[in-house]
Amino acid sequence: MRSFTPSPGFARLWVPLVGLALVAALAVPAIYWAERSSLVVWSRKTERFISKEPVRHIFQFEGLGTPATISAAKATLADDEPVIGIEAAGKFRAYHERSMSGKTRHVLNDVLGGKAVTVTYCDIADCARAYGGVEQSGPLNIALAGLDAGGMLLSVGNVVYYQKTAEIADPVRDKAAPPFPHASFPLTRTTWGEWKSRHPETDVFVHDAPKTPDR
């Protein structure tokens, strides 16, 4: 077998080629770490300009007072439609959840069995809460105040509260603001078919959605 003997010209090129290969092998990691370090520095700088506070959206809508209802016999809801049910003084009423998805219908200030009960529903957080239960002929005055950290805000007078917990959410009058003035009221989340089978004498709030969505 013939052995390979490099020519003098090849031998002269071999040393520079090896040197270039070593330089490239060292340069690639160096460039990578330099770029990575600059990205870390840039990221730390931009963190100062990114707000870590939850975004609050304020919009005021009065609660819908004593909403119109229909009897179970006249309702055309499918049995699997979700509803919120309440009972007061032996009277039963259901509230169609999807009918409460518009901003003007998130808060329903109602009267049932001579008791003022407000039913609230946030479709974004899928949270339903009811408040009240005091005996009076007129509804409570609870309004929709906006959204904060994905949850609904309610207002009574000039004070803002979280719908889910009834805790004070007003950033200006936090310590001085009074507690939520209405007690929590029990409700049942179920389907229309289940609710009307248990309470056939119930009526129900159903809203015929307008052609254009609420703004």
PDB file of C-alpha atoms in Angstrom:
ATOM      1  CA  MET A   1       0.000   0.000   0.000  1.00  0.00           C
ATOM      2  CA  ARG A   2       1.361   3.440  -0.950  1.00  0.00           C
ATOM      3  CA  SER A   3       1.666   5.926   1.893  1.00  0.00           C
ATOM      4  CA  PHE A   4       0.477   9.526   1.562  1.00  0.00           C
ATOM      5  CA  THR A   5       3.268  12.035   1.591  1.00  0.00           C
ATOM      6  CA  PRO A   6       2.082  15.653   1.729  1.00  0.00           C
ATOM      7  CA  SER A   7       3.611  18.034  -0.722  1.00  0.00           C
ATOM      8  CA  PRO A   8       5.610  20.976   0.596  1.00  0.00           C
ATOM      9  CA  GLY A   9       2.775  23.348  -0.462  1.00  0.00           C
ATOM     10  CA  PHE A  10       0.149  21.359   1.474  1.00  0.00           C
ATOM     11  CA  ALA A  11       2.372  21.308   4.549  1.00  0.00           C
ATOM     12  CA  ARG A  12       2.676  25.072   4.418  1.00  0.00           C
ATOM     13  CA  LEU A  13      -1.150  25.468   4.281  1.00  0.00           C
ATOM     14  CA  TRP A  14      -1.865  22.947   7.046  1.00  0.00           C
ATOM     15  CA  VAL A  15      -0.675  25.094   9.929  1.00  0.00           C
ATOM     16  CA  PRO A  16      -2.789  28.186   9.018  1.00  0.00           C
ATOM     17  CA  LEU A  17      -5.861  26.000   8.436  1.00  0.00           C
ATOM     18  CA  VAL A  18      -5.551  24.402  11.852  1.00  0.00           C
ATOM     19  CA  GLY A  19      -5.116  27.837  13.392  1.00  0.00           C
ATOM     20  CA  LEU A  20      -8.274  29.166  11.682  1.00  0.00           C
ATOM     21  CA  ALA A  21     -10.239  26.150  12.875  1.00  0.00           C
ATOM     22  CA  LEU A  22      -9.132  26.732  16.468  1.00  0.00           C
ATOM     23  CA  VAL A  23     -10.001  30.436  16.276  1.00  0.00           C
ATOM     24  CA  ALA A  24     -13.485  29.609  14.928  1.00  0.00           C
ATOM     25  CA  ALA A  25     -14.030  26.986  17.622  1.00  0.00           C
ATOM     26  CA  LEU A  26     -13.218  29.533  20.315  1.00  0.00           C
ATOM     27  CA  ALA A  27     -15.042  32.457  18.705  1.00  0.00           C
ATOM     28  CA  VAL A  28     -18.494  30.812  18.379  1.00  0.00           C
ATOM     29  CA  PRO A  29     -18.974  30.174  22.140  1.00  0.00           C
ATOM     30  CA  ALA A  30     -17.593  33.618  22.927  1.00  0.00           C
ATOM     31  CA  ILE A  31     -20.099  35.308  20.587  1.00  0.00           C
ATOM     32  CA  TYR A  32     -22.954  33.199  21.992  1.00  0.00           C
ATOM     33  CA  TRP A  33     -22.226  34.134  25.608  1.00  0.00           C
ATOM     34  CA  ALA A  34     -21.711  37.798  24.713  1.00  0.00           C
ATOM     35  CA  GLU A  35     -25.112  37.926  22.971  1.00  0.00           C
ATOM     36  CA  ARG A  36     -26.760  36.004  25.803  1.00  0.00           C
ATOM     37  CA  SER A  37     -25.328  38.384  28.393  1.00  0.00           C
ATOM     38  CA  SER A  38     -26.559  41.420  26.479  1.00  0.00           C
ATOM     39  CA  LEU A  39     -30.060  39.924  26.270  1.00  0.00           C
ATOM     40  CA  VAL A  40     -30.088  39.337  30.030  1.00  0.00           C
ATOM     41  CA  VAL A  41     -29.034  42.944  30.666  1.00  0.00           C
ATOM     42  CA  TRP A  42     -31.704  44.234  28.257  1.00  0.00           C
ATOM     43  CA  SER A  43     -34.358  42.060  29.915  1.00  0.00           C
ATOM     44  CA  ARG A  44     -33.488  43.391  33.352  1.00  0.00           C
ATOM     45  CA  LYS A  45     -33.690  46.968  32.112  1.00  0.00           C
ATOM     46  CA  THR A  46     -37.099  46.480  30.504  1.00  0.00           C
ATOM     47  CA  GLU A  47     -38.522  44.890  33.673  1.00  0.00           C
ATOM     48  CA  ARG A  48     -38.548  48.348  35.222  1.00  0.00           C
ATOM     49  CA  PHE A  49     -41.042  49.527  32.600  1.00  0.00           C
ATOM     50  CA  ILE A  50     -43.427  46.540  32.780  1.00  0.00           C
ATOM     51  CA  SER A  51     -46.210  47.053  35.289  1.00  0.00           C
ATOM     52  CA  LYS A  52     -46.722  44.180  37.692  1.00  0.00           C
ATOM     53  CA  GLU A  53     -50.025  45.581  38.892  1.00  0.00           C
ATOM     54  CA  PRO A  54     -53.253  43.999  37.548  1.00  0.00           C
ATOM     55  CA  VAL A  55     -55.027  46.103  34.961  1.00  0.00           C
ATOM     56  CA  ARG A  56     -58.252  47.676  36.183  1.00  0.00           C
ATOM     57  CA  HIS A  57     -61.047  48.516  33.754  1.00  0.00           C
ATOM     58  CA  ILE A  58     -63.594  50.957  35.135  1.00  0.00           C
ATOM     59  CA  PHE A  59     -67.041  51.233  33.574  1.00  0.00           C
ATOM     60  CA  GLN A  60     -70.221  52.096  35.417  1.00  0.00           C
ATOM     61  CA  PHE A  61     -73.546  50.407  34.721  1.00  0.00           C
ATOM     62  CA  GLU A  62     -76.522  50.607  37.026  1.00  0.00           C
ATOM     63  CA  GLY A  63     -77.888  47.236  38.077  1.00  0.00           C
ATOM     64  CA  LEU A  64     -81.044  46.164  36.272  1.00  0.00           C
ATOM     65  CA  GLY A  65     -83.952  46.701  38.664  1.00  0.00           C
ATOM     66  CA  THR A  66     -86.717  44.115  39.098  1.00  0.00           C
ATOM     67  CA  PRO A  67     -86.074  42.367  35.763  1.00  0.00           C
ATOM     68  CA  ALA A  68     -89.042  40.891  33.914  1.00  0.00           C
ATOM     69  CA  THR A  69     -89.520  37.126  34.236  1.00  0.00           C
ATOM     70  CA  ILE A  70     -91.657  34.457  32.589  1.00  0.00           C
ATOM     71  CA  SER A  71     -93.196  31.277  33.920  1.00  0.00           C
ATOM     72  CA  ALA A  72     -91.486  27.922  33.479  1.00  0.00           C
ATOM     73  CA  ALA A  73     -94.284  26.875  31.122  1.00  0.00           C
ATOM     74  CA  LYS A  74     -93.533  29.758  28.749  1.00  0.00           C
ATOM     75  CA  ALA A  75     -89.758  29.390  28.816  1.00  0.00           C
ATOM     76  CA  THR A  76     -88.134  27.774  25.782  1.00  0.00           C
ATOM     77  CA  LEU A  77     -84.727  27.173  27.354  1.00  0.00           C
ATOM     78  CA  ALA A  78     -82.998  23.877  26.677  1.00  0.00           C
ATOM     79  CA  ASP A  79     -82.811  21.630  29.724  1.00  0.00           C
ATOM     80  CA  ASP A  80     -79.002  21.741  29.758  1.00  0.00           C
ATOM     81  CA  GLU A  81     -78.806  25.552  29.899  1.00  0.00           C
ATOM     82  CA  PRO A  82     -77.010  26.772  33.076  1.00  0.00           C
ATOM     83  CA  VAL A  83     -79.098  28.845  35.485  1.00  0.00           C
ATOM     84  CA  ILE A  84     -78.682  30.505  38.863  1.00  0.00           C
ATOM     85  CA  GLY A  85     -81.531  29.672  41.212  1.00  0.00           C
ATOM     86  CA  ILE A  86     -82.657  31.411  44.408  1.00  0.00           C
ATOM     87  CA  GLU A  87     -85.437  30.873  46.928  1.00  0.00           C
ATOM     88  CA  ALA A  88     -86.950  33.553  49.154  1.00  0.00           C
ATOM     89  CA  ALA A  89     -89.979  33.205  51.397  1.00  0.00           C
ATOM     90  CA  GLY A  90     -91.118  30.075  49.576  1.00  0.00           C
ATOM     91  CA  LYS A  91     -90.793  31.658  46.130  1.00  0.00           C
ATOM     92  CA  PHE A  92     -88.407  30.327  43.494  1.00  0.00           C
ATOM     93  CA  ARG A  93     -86.699  32.117  40.613  1.00  0.00           C
ATOM     94  CA  ALA A  94     -84.038  31.167  38.070  1.00  0.00           C
ATOM     95  CA  TYR A  95     -81.701  33.444  36.152  1.00  0.00           C
ATOM     96  CA  HIS A  96     -80.387  32.263  32.811  1.00  0.00           C
ATOM     97  CA  GLU A  97     -76.593  32.624  32.971  1.00  0.00           C
ATOM     98  CA  ARG A  98     -76.064  33.459  29.304  1.00  0.00           C
ATOM     99  CA  SER A  99     -78.768  36.126  29.581  1.00  0.00           C
ATOM    100  CA  MET A 100     -76.605  37.782  32.249  1.00  0.00           C
ATOM    101  CA  SER A 101     -73.486  37.912  30.062  1.00  0.00           C
ATOM    102  CA  GLY A 102     -74.080  41.489  28.842  1.00  0.00           C
ATOM    103  CA  LYS A 103     -72.630  44.340  30.904  1.00  0.00           C
ATOM    104  CA  THR A 104     -76.066  45.841  31.501  1.00  0.00           C
ATOM    105  CA  ARG A 105     -77.270  42.518  32.947  1.00  0.00           C
ATOM    106  CA  HIS A 106     -74.328  41.388  35.100  1.00  0.00           C
ATOM    107  CA  VAL A 107     -76.147  42.826  38.133  1.00  0.00           C
ATOM    108  CA  LEU A 108     -79.861  42.151  38.683  1.00  0.00           C
ATOM    109  CA  ASN A 109     -81.414  44.013  41.601  1.00  0.00           C
ATOM    110  CA  ASP A 110     -84.524  41.956  42.213  1.00  0.00           C
ATOM    111  CA  VAL A 111     -87.308  41.437  44.748  1.00  0.00           C
ATOM    112  CA  LEU A 112     -88.601  37.912  45.450  1.00  0.00           C
ATOM    113  CA  GLY A 113     -91.072  36.905  48.116  1.00  0.00           C
ATOM    114  CA  GLY A 114     -90.957  40.401  49.584  1.00  0.00           C
ATOM    115  CA  LYS A 115     -87.164  40.250  49.968  1.00  0.00           C
ATOM    116  CA  ALA A 116     -84.626  42.363  48.120  1.00  0.00           C
ATOM    117  CA  VAL A 117     -82.038  40.081  46.519  1.00  0.00           C
ATOM    118  CA  THR A 118     -79.347  41.093  44.047  1.00  0.00           C
ATOM    119  CA  VAL A 119     -77.972  38.369  41.770  1.00  0.00           C
ATOM    120  CA  THR A 120     -74.620  39.015  40.079  1.00  0.00           C
ATOM    121  CA  TYR A 121     -72.790  37.002  37.428  1.00  0.00           C
ATOM    122  CA  CYS A 122     -69.361  37.517  35.833  1.00  0.00           C
ATOM    123  CA  ASP A 123     -69.038  35.443  32.673  1.00  0.00           C
ATOM    124  CA  ILE A 124     -65.277  36.115  32.424  1.00  0.00           C
ATOM    125  CA  ALA A 125     -64.482  34.604  35.832  1.00  0.00           C
ATOM    126  CA  ASP A 126     -67.578  32.362  35.803  1.00  0.00           C
ATOM    127  CA  CYS A 127     -68.484  33.701  39.239  1.00  0.00           C
ATOM    128  CA  ALA A 128     -72.031  34.001  40.588  1.00  0.00           C
ATOM    129  CA  ARG A 129     -72.863  35.744  43.862  1.00  0.00           C
ATOM    130  CA  ALA A 130     -76.108  36.929  45.447  1.00  0.00           C
ATOM    131  CA  TYR A 131     -76.555  39.516  48.171  1.00  0.00           C
ATOM    132  CA  GLY A 132     -79.350  40.875  50.321  1.00  0.00           C
ATOM    133  CA  GLY A 133     -82.363  39.050  51.680  1.00  0.00           C
ATOM    134  CA  VAL A 134     -83.837  41.887  53.733  1.00  0.00           C
ATOM    135  CA  GLU A 135     -87.588  42.400  53.667  1.00  0.00           C
ATOM    136  CA  GLN A 136     -88.429  45.468  51.608  1.00  0.00           C
ATOM    137  CA  SER A 137     -90.619  46.329  48.665  1.00  0.00           C
ATOM    138  CA  GLY A 138     -87.905  47.880  46.501  1.00  0.00           C
ATOM    139  CA  PRO A 139     -84.655  46.449  45.149  1.00  0.00           C
ATOM    140  CA  LEU A 140     -81.152  47.130  46.417  1.00  0.00           C
ATOM    141  CA  ASN A 141     -78.975  49.683  44.645  1.00  0.00           C
ATOM    142  CA  ILE A 142     -75.895  47.716  43.559  1.00  0.00           C
ATOM    143  CA  ALA A 143     -74.108  48.644  40.324  1.00  0.00           C
ATOM    144  CA  LEU A 144     -71.440  47.184  38.059  1.00  0.00           C
ATOM    145  CA  ALA A 145     -68.178  49.096  38.511  1.00  0.00           C
ATOM    146  CA  GLY A 146     -65.753  47.305  36.184  1.00  0.00           C
ATOM    147  CA  LEU A 147     -63.136  44.552  36.102  1.00  0.00           C
ATOM    148  CA  ASP A 148     -59.993  44.031  38.154  1.00  0.00           C
ATOM    149  CA  ALA A 149     -57.536  41.107  37.900  1.00  0.00           C
ATOM    150  CA  GLY A 150     -60.078  39.126  35.911  1.00  0.00           C
ATOM    151  CA  GLY A 151     -62.851  39.587  38.463  1.00  0.00           C
ATOM    152  CA  MET A 152     -65.936  41.780  38.489  1.00  0.00           C
ATOM    153  CA  LEU A 153     -66.234  44.942  40.553  1.00  0.00           C
ATOM    154  CA  LEU A 154     -69.430  46.140  42.211  1.00  0.00           C
ATOM    155  CA  SER A 155     -70.238  49.540  43.634  1.00  0.00           C
ATOM    156  CA  VAL A 156     -72.577  50.702  46.365  1.00  0.00           C
ATOM    157  CA  GLY A 157     -72.697  54.465  46.528  1.00  0.00           C
ATOM    158  CA  ASN A 158     -69.183  55.673  45.756  1.00  0.00           C
ATOM    159  CA  VAL A 159     -67.367  52.632  47.139  1.00  0.00           C
ATOM    160  CA  VAL A 160     -66.070  49.765  44.983  1.00  0.00           C
ATOM    161  CA  TYR A 161     -66.022  46.121  46.085  1.00  0.00           C
ATOM    162  CA  TYR A 162     -64.921  42.804  44.619  1.00  0.00           C
ATOM    163  CA  GLN A 163     -67.900  40.759  43.486  1.00  0.00           C
ATOM    164  CA  LYS A 164     -66.352  37.435  44.501  1.00  0.00           C
ATOM    165  CA  THR A 165     -65.468  38.331  48.101  1.00  0.00           C
ATOM    166  CA  ALA A 166     -67.405  41.544  48.833  1.00  0.00           C
ATOM    167  CA  GLU A 167     -64.112  43.007  50.068  1.00  0.00           C
ATOM    168  CA  ILE A 168     -63.206  46.647  49.513  1.00  0.00           C
ATOM    169  CA  ALA A 169     -61.507  47.257  46.170  1.00  0.00           C
ATOM    170  CA  ASP A 170     -61.527  51.058  46.139  1.00  0.00           C
ATOM    171  CA  PRO A 171     -57.863  52.141  45.787  1.00  0.00           C
ATOM    172  CA  VAL A 172     -58.494  55.648  47.108  1.00  0.00           C
ATOM    173  CA  ARG A 173     -60.650  55.063  50.163  1.00  0.00           C
ATOM    174  CA  ASP A 174     -59.364  51.604  51.064  1.00  0.00           C
ATOM    175  CA  LYS A 175     -59.013  52.014  54.845  1.00  0.00           C
ATOM    176  CA  ALA A 176     -61.779  54.546  55.317  1.00  0.00           C
ATOM    177  CA  ALA A 177     -64.384  52.817  53.165  1.00  0.00           C
ATOM    178  CA  PRO A 178     -67.235  50.989  54.913  1.00  0.00           C
ATOM    179  CA  PRO A 179     -67.621  47.209  54.557  1.00  0.00           C
ATOM    180  CA  PHE A 180     -70.004  45.828  51.940  1.00  0.00           C
ATOM    181  CA  PRO A 181     -73.449  46.701  53.330  1.00  0.00           C
ATOM    182  CA  HIS A 182     -75.332  43.565  52.219  1.00  0.00           C
ATOM    183  CA  ALA A 183     -75.113  40.003  53.458  1.00  0.00           C
ATOM    184  CA  SER A 184     -74.349  37.087  51.166  1.00  0.00           C
ATOM    185  CA  PHE A 185     -77.473  35.283  49.969  1.00  0.00           C
ATOM    186  CA  PRO A 186     -77.570  31.557  49.085  1.00  0.00           C
ATOM    187  CA  LEU A 187     -77.928  30.530  45.467  1.00  0.00           C
ATOM    188  CA  THR A 188     -77.855  27.324  43.435  1.00  0.00           C
ATOM    189  CA  ARG A 189     -75.998  26.856  40.159  1.00  0.00           C
ATOM    190  CA  THR A 190     -77.576  24.099  38.122  1.00  0.00           C
ATOM    191  CA  THR A 191     -79.277  23.434  34.796  1.00  0.00           C
ATOM    192  CA  TRP A 192     -82.704  24.672  33.780  1.00  0.00           C
ATOM    193  CA  GLY A 193     -84.026  21.130  33.492  1.00  0.00           C
ATOM    194  CA  GLU A 194     -82.891  20.204  37.000  1.00  0.00           C
ATOM    195  CA  TRP A 195     -84.152  23.436  38.564  1.00  0.00           C
ATOM    196  CA  LYS A 196     -87.638  23.354  37.036  1.00  0.00           C
ATOM    197  CA  SER A 197     -88.054  19.655  37.885  1.00  0.00           C
ATOM    198  CA  ARG A 198     -87.396  20.466  41.537  1.00  0.00           C
ATOM    199  CA  HIS A 199     -89.361  23.728  41.506  1.00  0.00           C
ATOM    200  CA  PRO A 200     -92.058  23.546  38.800  1.00  0.00           C
ATOM    201  CA  GLU A 201     -93.676  26.726  40.148  1.00  0.00           C
ATOM    202  CA  THR A 202     -90.525  28.745  39.394  1.00  0.00           C
ATOM    203  CA  ASP A 203     -90.289  31.661  37.033  1.00  0.00           C
ATOM    204  CA  VAL A 204     -87.147  32.580  35.098  1.00  0.00           C
ATOM    205  CA  PHE A 205     -85.260  35.618  33.853  1.00  0.00           C
ATOM    206  CA  VAL A 206     -84.371  35.238  30.168  1.00  0.00           C
ATOM    207  CA  HIS A 207     -83.057  38.021  27.990  1.00  0.00           C
ATOM    208  CA  ASP A 208     -83.549  38.007  24.231  1.00  0.00           C
ATOM    209  CA  ALA A 209     -80.091  39.083  23.075  1.00  0.00           C
ATOM    210  CA  PRO A 210     -80.112  42.193  20.822  1.00  0.00           C
ATOM    211  CA  LYS A 211     -78.715  42.010  17.301  1.00  0.00           C
ATOM    212  CA  THR A 212     -75.677  44.095  18.329  1.00  0.00           C
ATOM    213  CA  PRO A 213     -73.685  43.253  21.497  1.00  0.00           C
ATOM    214  CA  ASP A 214     -73.651  45.487  24.540  1.00  0.00           C
ATOM    215  CA  ARG A 215     -70.948  48.127  24.513  1.00  0.00           C
TER     216      ARG A 215
END
